[in-house]
CSV table of C-alpha atoms in Angstrom, one decimal:
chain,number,residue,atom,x,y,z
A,8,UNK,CA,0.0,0.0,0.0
A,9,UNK,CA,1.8,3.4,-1.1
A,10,UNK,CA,1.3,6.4,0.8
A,11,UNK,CA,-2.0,8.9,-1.0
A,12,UNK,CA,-0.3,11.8,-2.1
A,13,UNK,CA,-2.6,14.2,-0.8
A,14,UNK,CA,-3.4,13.3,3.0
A,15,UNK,CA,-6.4,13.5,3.9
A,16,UNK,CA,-5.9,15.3,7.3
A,17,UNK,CA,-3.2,17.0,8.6
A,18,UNK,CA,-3.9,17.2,12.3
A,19,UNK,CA,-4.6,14.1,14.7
A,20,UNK,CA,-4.4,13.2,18.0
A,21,UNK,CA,-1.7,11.3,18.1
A,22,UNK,CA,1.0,9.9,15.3
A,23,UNK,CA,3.2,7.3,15.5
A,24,UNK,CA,6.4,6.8,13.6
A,25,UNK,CA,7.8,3.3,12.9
A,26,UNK,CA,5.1,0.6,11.4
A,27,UNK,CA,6.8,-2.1,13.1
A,28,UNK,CA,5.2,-4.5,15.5
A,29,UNK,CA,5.9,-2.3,18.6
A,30,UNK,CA,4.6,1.0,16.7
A,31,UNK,CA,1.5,-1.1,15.1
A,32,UNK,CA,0.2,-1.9,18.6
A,33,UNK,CA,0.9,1.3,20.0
A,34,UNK,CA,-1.3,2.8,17.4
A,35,UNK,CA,-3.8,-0.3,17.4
A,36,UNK,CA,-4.2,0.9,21.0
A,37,UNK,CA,-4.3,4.2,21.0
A,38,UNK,CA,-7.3,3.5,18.2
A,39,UNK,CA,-9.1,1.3,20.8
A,40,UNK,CA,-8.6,4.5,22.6
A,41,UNK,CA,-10.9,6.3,19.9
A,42,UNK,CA,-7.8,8.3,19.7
A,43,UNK,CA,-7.3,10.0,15.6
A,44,UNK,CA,-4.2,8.6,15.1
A,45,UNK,CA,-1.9,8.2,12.3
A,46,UNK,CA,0.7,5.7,11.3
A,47,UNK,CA,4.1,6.5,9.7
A,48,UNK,CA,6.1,3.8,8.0
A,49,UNK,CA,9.4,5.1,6.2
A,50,UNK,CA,9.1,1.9,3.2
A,51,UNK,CA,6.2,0.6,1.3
A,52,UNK,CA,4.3,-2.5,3.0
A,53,UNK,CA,5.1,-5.1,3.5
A,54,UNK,CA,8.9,-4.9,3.6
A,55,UNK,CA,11.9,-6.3,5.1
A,56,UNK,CA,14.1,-3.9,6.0
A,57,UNK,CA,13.6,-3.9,9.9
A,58,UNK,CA,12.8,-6.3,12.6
A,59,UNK,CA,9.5,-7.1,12.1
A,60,UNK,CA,9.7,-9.5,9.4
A,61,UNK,CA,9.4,-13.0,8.6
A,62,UNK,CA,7.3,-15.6,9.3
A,63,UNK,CA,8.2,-16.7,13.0
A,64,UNK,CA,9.5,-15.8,16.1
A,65,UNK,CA,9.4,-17.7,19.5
A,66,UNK,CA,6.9,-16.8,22.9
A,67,UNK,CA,7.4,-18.3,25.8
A,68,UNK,CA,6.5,-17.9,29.4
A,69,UNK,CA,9.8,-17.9,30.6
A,70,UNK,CA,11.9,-15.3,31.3
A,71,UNK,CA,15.4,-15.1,33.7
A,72,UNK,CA,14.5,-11.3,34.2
A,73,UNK,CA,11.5,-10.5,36.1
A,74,UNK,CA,10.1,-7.5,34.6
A,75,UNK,CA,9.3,-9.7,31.3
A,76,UNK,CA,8.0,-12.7,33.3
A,77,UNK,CA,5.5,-10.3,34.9
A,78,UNK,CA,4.5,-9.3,31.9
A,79,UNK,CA,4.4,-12.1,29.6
A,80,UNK,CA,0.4,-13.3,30.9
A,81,UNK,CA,-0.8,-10.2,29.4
A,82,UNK,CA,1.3,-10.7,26.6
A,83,UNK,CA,-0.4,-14.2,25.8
A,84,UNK,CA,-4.0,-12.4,26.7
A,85,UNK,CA,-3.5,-9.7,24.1
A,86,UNK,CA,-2.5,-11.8,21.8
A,87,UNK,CA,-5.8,-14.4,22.1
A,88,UNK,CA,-7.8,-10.6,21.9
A,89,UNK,CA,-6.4,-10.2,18.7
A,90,UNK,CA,-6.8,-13.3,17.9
A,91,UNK,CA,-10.7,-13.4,18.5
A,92,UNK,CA,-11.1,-9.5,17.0
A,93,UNK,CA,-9.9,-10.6,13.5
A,94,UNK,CA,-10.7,-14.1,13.4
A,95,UNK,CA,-7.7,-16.2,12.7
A,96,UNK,CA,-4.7,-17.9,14.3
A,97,UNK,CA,-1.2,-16.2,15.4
A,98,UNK,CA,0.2,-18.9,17.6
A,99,UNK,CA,1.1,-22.2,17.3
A,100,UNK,CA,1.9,-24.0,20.6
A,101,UNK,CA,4.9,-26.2,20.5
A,102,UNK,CA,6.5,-25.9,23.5
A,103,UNK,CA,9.8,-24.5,24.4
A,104,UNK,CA,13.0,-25.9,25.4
A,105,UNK,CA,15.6,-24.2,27.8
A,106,UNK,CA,18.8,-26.1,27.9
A,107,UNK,CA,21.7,-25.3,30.1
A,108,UNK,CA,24.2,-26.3,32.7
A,109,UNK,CA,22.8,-27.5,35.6
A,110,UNK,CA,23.3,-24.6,38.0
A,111,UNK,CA,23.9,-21.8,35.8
A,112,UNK,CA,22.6,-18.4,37.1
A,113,UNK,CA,20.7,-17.5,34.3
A,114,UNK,CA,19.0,-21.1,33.7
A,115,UNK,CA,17.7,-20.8,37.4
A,116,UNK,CA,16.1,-17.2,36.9
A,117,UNK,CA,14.2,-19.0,34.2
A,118,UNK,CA,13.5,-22.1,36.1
A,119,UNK,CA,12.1,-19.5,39.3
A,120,UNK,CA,9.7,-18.6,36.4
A,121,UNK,CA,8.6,-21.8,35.8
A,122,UNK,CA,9.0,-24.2,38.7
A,123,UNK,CA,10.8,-26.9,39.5
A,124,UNK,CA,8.6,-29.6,38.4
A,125,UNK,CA,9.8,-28.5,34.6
A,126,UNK,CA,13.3,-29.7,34.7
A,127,UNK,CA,14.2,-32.5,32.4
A,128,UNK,CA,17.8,-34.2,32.7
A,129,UNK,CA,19.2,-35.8,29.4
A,130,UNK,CA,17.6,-38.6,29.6
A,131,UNK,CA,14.5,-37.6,29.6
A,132,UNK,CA,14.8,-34.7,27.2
A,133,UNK,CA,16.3,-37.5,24.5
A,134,UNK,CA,12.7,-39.7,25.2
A,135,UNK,CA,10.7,-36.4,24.5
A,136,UNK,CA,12.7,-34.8,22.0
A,137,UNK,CA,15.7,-37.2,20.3
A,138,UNK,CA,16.4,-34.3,17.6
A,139,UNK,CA,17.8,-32.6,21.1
A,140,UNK,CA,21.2,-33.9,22.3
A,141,UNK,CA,22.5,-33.0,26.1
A,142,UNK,CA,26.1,-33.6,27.4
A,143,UNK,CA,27.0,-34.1,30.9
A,144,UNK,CA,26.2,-31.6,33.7
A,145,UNK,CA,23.5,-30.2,31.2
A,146,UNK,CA,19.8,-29.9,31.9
A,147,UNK,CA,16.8,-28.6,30.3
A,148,UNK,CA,13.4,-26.9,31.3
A,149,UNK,CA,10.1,-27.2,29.8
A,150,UNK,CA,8.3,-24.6,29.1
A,151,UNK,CA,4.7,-26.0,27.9
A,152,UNK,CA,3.3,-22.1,26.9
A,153,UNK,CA,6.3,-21.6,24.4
A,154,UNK,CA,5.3,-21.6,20.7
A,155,UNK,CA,5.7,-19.8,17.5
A,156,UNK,CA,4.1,-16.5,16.6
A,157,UNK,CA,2.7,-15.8,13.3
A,158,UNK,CA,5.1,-12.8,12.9
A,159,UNK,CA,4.2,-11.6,9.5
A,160,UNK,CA,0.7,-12.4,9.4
A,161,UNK,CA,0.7,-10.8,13.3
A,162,UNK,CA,1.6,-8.0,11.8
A,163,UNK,CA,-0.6,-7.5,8.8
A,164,UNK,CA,-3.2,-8.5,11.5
A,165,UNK,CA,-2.6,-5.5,14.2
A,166,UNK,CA,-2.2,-2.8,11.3
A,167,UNK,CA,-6.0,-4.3,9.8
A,168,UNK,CA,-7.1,-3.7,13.3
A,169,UNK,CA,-5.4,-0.3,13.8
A,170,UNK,CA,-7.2,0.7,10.6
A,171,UNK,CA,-11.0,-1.0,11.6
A,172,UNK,CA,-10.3,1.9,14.4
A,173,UNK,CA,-10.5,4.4,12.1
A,174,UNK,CA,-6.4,4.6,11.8
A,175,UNK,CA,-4.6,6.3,9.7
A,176,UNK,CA,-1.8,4.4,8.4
A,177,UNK,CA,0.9,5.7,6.0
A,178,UNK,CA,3.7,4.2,4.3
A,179,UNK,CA,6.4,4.9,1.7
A,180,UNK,CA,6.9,8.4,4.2
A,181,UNK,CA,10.2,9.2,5.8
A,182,UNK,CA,10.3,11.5,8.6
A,183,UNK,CA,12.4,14.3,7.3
A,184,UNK,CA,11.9,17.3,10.8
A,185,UNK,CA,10.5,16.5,14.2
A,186,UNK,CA,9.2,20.0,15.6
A,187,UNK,CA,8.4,19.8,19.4
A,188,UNK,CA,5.8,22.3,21.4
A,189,UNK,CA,2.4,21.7,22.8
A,190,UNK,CA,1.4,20.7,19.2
A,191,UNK,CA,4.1,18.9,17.6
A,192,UNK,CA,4.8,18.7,13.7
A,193,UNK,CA,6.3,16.2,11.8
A,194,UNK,CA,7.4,16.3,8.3
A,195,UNK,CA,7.7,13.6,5.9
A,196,UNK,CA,8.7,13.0,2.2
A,197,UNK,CA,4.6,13.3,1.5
A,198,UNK,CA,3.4,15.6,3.8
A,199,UNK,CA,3.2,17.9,7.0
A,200,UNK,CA,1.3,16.8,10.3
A,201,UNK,CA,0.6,18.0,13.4
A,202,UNK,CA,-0.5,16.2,16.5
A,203,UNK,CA,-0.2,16.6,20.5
A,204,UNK,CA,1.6,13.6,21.3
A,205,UNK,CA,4.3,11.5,19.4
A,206,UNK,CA,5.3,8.0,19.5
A,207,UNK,CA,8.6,7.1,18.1
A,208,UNK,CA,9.0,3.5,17.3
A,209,UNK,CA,11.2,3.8,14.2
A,210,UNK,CA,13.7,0.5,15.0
A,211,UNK,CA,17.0,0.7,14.1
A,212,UNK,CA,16.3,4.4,12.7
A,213,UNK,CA,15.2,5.9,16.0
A,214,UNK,CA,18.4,7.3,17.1
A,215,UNK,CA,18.9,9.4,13.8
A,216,UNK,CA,15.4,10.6,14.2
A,217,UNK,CA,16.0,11.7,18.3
A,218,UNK,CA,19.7,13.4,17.6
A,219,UNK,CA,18.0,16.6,16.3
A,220,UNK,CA,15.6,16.4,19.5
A,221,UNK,CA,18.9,16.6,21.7
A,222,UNK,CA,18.6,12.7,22.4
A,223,UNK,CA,21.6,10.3,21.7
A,224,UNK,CA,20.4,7.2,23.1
A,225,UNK,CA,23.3,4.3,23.5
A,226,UNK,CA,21.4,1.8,20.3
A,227,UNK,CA,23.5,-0.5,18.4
A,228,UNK,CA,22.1,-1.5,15.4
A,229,UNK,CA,22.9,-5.1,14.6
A,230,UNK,CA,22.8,-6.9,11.6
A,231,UNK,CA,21.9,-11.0,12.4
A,232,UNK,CA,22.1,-14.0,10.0
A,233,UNK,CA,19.2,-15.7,10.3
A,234,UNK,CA,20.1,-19.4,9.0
A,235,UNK,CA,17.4,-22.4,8.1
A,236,UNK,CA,19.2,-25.7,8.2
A,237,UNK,CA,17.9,-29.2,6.0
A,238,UNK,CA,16.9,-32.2,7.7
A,239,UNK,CA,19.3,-35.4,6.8
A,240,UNK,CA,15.9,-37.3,6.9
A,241,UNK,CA,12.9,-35.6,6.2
A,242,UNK,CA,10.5,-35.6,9.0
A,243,UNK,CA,13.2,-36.2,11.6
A,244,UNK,CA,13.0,-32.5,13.5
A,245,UNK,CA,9.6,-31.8,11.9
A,246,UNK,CA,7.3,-28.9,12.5
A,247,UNK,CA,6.1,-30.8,15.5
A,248,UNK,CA,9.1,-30.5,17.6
A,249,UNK,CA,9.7,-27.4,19.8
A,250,UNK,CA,11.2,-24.4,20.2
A,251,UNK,CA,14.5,-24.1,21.9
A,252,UNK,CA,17.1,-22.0,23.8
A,253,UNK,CA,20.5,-22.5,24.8
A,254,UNK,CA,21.9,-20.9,27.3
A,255,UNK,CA,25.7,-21.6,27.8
A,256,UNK,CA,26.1,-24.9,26.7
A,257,UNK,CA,29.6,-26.7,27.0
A,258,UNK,CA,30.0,-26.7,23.5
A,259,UNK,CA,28.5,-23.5,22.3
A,260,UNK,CA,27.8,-19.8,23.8
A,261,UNK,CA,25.0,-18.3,25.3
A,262,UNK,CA,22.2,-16.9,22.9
A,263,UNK,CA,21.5,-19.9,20.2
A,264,UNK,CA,17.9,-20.8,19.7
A,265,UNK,CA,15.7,-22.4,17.2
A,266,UNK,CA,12.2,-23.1,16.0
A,267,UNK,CA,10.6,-26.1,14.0
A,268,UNK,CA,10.2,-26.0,10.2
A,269,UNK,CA,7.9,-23.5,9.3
A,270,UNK,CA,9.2,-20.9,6.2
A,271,UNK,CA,10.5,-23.5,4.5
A,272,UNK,CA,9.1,-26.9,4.3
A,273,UNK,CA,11.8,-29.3,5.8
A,274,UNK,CA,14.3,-26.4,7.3
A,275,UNK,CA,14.4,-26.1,10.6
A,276,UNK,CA,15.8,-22.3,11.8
A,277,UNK,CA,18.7,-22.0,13.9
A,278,UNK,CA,20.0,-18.7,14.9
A,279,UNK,CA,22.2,-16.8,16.8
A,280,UNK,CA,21.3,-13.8,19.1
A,281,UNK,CA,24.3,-11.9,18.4
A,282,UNK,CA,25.7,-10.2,15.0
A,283,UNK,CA,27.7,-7.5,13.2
A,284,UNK,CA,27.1,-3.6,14.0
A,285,UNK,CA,25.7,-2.1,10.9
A,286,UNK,CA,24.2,1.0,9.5
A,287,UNK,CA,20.5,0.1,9.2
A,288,UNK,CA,20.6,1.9,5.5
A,289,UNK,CA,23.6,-0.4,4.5
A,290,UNK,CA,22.6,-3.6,5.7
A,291,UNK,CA,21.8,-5.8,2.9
A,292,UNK,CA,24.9,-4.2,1.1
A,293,UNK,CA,27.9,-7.0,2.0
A,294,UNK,CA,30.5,-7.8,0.3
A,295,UNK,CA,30.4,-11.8,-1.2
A,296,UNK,CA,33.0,-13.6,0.3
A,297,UNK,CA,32.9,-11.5,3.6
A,298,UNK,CA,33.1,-13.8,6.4
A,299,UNK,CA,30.3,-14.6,8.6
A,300,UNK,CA,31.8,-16.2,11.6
A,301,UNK,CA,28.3,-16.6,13.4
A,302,UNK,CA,26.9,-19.2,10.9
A,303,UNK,CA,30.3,-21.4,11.1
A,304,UNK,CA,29.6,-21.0,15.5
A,305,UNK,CA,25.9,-22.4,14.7
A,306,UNK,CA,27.2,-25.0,12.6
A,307,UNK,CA,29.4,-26.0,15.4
A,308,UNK,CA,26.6,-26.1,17.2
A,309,UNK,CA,24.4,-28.0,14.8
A,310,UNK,CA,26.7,-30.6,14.6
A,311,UNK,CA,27.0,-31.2,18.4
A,312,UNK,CA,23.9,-30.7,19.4
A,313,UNK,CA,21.1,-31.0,16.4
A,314,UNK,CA,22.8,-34.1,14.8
A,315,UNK,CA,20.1,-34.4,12.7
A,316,UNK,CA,20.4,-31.6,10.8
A,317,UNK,CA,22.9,-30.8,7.8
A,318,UNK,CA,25.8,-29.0,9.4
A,319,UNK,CA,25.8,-26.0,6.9
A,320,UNK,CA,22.2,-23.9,6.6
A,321,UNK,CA,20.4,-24.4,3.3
A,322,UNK,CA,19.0,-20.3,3.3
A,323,UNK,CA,21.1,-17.8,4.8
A,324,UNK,CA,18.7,-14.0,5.3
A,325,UNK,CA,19.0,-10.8,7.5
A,326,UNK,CA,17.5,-9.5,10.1
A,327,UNK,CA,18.0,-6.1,12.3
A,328,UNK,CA,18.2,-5.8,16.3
A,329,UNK,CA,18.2,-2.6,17.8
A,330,UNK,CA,20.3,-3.1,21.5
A,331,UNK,CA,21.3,-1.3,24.2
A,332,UNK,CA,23.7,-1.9,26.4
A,333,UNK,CA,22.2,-4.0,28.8
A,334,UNK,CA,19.5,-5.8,26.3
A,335,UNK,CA,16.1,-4.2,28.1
A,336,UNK,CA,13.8,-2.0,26.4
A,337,UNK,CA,13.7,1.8,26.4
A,338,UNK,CA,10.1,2.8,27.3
A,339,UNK,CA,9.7,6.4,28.5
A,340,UNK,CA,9.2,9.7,27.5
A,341,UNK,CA,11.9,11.9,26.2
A,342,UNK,CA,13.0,13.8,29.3
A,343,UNK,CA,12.6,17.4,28.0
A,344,UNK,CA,9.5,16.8,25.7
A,345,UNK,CA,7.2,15.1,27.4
A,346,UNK,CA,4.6,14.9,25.3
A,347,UNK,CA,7.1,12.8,22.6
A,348,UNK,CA,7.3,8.8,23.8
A,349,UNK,CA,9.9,6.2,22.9
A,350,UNK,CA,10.0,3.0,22.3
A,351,UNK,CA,13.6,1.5,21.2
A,352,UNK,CA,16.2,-1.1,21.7
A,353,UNK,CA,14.4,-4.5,22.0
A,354,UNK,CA,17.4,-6.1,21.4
A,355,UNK,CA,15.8,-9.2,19.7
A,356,UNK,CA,13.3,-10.5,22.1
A,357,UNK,CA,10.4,-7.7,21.4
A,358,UNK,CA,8.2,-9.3,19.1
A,359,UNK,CA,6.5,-11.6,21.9
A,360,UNK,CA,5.7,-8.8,23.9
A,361,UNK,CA,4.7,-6.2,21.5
A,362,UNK,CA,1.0,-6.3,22.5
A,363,UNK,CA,1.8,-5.0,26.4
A,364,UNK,CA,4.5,-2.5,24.6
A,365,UNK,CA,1.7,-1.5,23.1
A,366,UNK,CA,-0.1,-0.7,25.9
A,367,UNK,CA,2.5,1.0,27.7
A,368,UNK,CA,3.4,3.0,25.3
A,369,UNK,CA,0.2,4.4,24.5
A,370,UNK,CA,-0.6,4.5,28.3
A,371,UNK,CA,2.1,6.8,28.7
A,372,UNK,CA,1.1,8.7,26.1
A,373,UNK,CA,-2.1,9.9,27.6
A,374,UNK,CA,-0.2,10.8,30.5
A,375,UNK,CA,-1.7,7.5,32.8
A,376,UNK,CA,-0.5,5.7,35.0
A,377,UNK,CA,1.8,2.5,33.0
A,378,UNK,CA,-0.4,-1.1,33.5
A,379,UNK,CA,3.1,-2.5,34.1
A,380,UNK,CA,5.8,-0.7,35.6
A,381,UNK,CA,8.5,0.8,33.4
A,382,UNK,CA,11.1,1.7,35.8
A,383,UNK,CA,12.9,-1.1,34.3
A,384,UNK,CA,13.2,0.6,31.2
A,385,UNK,CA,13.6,4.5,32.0
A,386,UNK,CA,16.2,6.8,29.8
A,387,UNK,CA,17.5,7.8,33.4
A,388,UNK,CA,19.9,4.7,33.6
A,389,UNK,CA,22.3,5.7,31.1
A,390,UNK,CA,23.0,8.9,33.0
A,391,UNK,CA,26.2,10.2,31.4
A,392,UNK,CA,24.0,9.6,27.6
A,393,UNK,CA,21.6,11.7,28.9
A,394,UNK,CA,23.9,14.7,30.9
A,395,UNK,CA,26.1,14.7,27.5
A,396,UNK,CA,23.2,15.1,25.0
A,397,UNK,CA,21.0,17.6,27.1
């Protein structure tokens, strides 16, 4: 859908740039909110230039950090709202996997989240799931919420919604001049509006977009391989196994995880949580031949862990995280405009919880009181960012 060259209004009550998952639900709920709202997406839809592509990503109840735990229920209820409201299915439960050295700090935060009564040794993992394979001193949890969202249908989904409203949405627009005051104006490629409240939810662009504001948030752009990886017999890791995360394995780092076949029939997709810095604008623009030492560590892992599975991936794509420093969220207003809201630097585990993002975000929009706290996620703890820009 390209952007009408003449909008039809200029002034709303609230716009929203960045028509990713986090800024469709903000504007979904701000709609609910029978709040005029408008929608600004920098590309034509659909595309896949950001981070809320592709066909897939993992939910899951558990969660090592508490602030996410707390809010992953509401995650799942928002998600079966949506659901219901447009008639069709975003979730598919599979389960998910946890594995991990017995002891390890991080694999007990999630098993606090879960219970003890979900820990599986290597035995009985191999009887559940024999695609899995467990060394010594390694353990897994089971996590019998975890699944796979729907990502790009979820998506397509929320922005329907957004628009059944009466949103506005708008794409092919880039955000060329922020203006703050009582009534903000933003200025695009196609147009000028002016609202009392902003949301900026613009991914991996959101820094460039808050430097003129005075802002210089501490977000990393990173560009991650996403790898799908054929089955040596078909069938044999099928789309009924489940999800999985490892966390610190003896034979491969922290931050692997994987979902059945899905995309692609008889590829299962292994990735890694980590990846190269990159300018958002530049990503897809690599060099052949440059190296990609993260897709030689998964098939390291592959070989050791997913015997079953061809030890080099079969489709190789991109994908952009946004992270700061410490891998939480940014959710706050900016701290000398308060009527302009942020939400950035999901560092790769967003998508789940876009729905309660959502919510907060608009929440704090309207100046009320957050549903979830969002302390956790306040501009103030990167103090010296904050005393340099301002």
């Amino acid at each position: 859908m390209a952007a009408s060259s003449q909008p039809h209004q200029a002034t709303y009550d609230a716009i929203v740039i960045g028509a990713g998952i986090q800024g469709s639900f903000t504007a979904y709920h701000l709609a609910q909110r029978h709040r005029d709202t408008l929608l600004l997406e920098q590309f034509i839809l659909p595309h896949s230039r950001g981070s809320s592509h592709g066909q897939s990503r993992i939910t899951r109840s558990a969660y090592s950090r508490v602030p996410y735990a707390l809010m992953m229920p509401d995650s799942f209820r928002l998600w079966k709202q949506l659901e219901h409201e447009a008639g069709t299915s975003l979730y598919r439960q599979t389960g998910l996997v946890v594995l991990g050295p017995a002891g390890d700090p991080e694999l007990e935060g999630f098993r606090h989240s879960l219970g003890d009564n979900h820990v599986l040794d290597a035995v009985e993992l191999g009887q559940r799931f024999p695609v899995l394979r467990l060394y010594a001193g390694e353990v897994a949890l089971w996590d019998s919420t975890g699944g796979v969202l729907f990502a790009d249908r979820a998506l397509r989904v929320v922005q329907d919604a957004f628009r059944r409203h009466g949103g506005t949405l708008q794409d092919g627009e880039r955000v060329l001049h922020i203006g703050p005051g009582a009534v903000l104006t933003v200025t695009t490629t196609a147009g000028v509006y002016r609202a009392p409240r902003l949301v900026i939810t613009a991914g991996a662009w959101t820094g460039a977009l808050l430097a003129p504001l005075g802002l210089r948030l501490p977000l990393q752009p990173l560009r991650i391989d996403v790898c799908y990886w054929k089955e040596k017999e078909p069938g044999s890791a099928s789309r009924a196994g489940p999800c999985f995360m490892a966390m610190g394995l003896s034979q491969a780092p922290r931050g692997i995880y994987g979902l059945p076949a899905l995309e692609y029939p008889g590829l299962v997709k292994v990735c890694y949580h980590h990846g190269s810095p990159t300018d958002p604008d530049e990503r897809d623009r690599v060099p052949s031949g440059t190296p990609r030492p993260d897709v030689t560590l998964l098939s390291s892992f592959i070989s050791s862990y997913l015997p079953g599975l061809e030890p080099w991936p079969a489709v190789v794509e991109t994908c952009l995280y946004t992270n700061t420093p410490d891998g939480d969220f940014i959710l706050d207003r900016h701290p000398k405009y308060s009527n302009i809201v942020i939400g950035a630097g999901f560092s790769g585990h967003g998508f789940k919880l876009a729905p309660v993002v959502g919510k907060l975000l608009c929440e704090l929009s309207l100046g009320e009181e957050p549903s979830h706290s969002t302390a956790p996620f306040a501009i103030t703890r990167f103090p010296g960012v904050l005393q340099a820009a301002l």
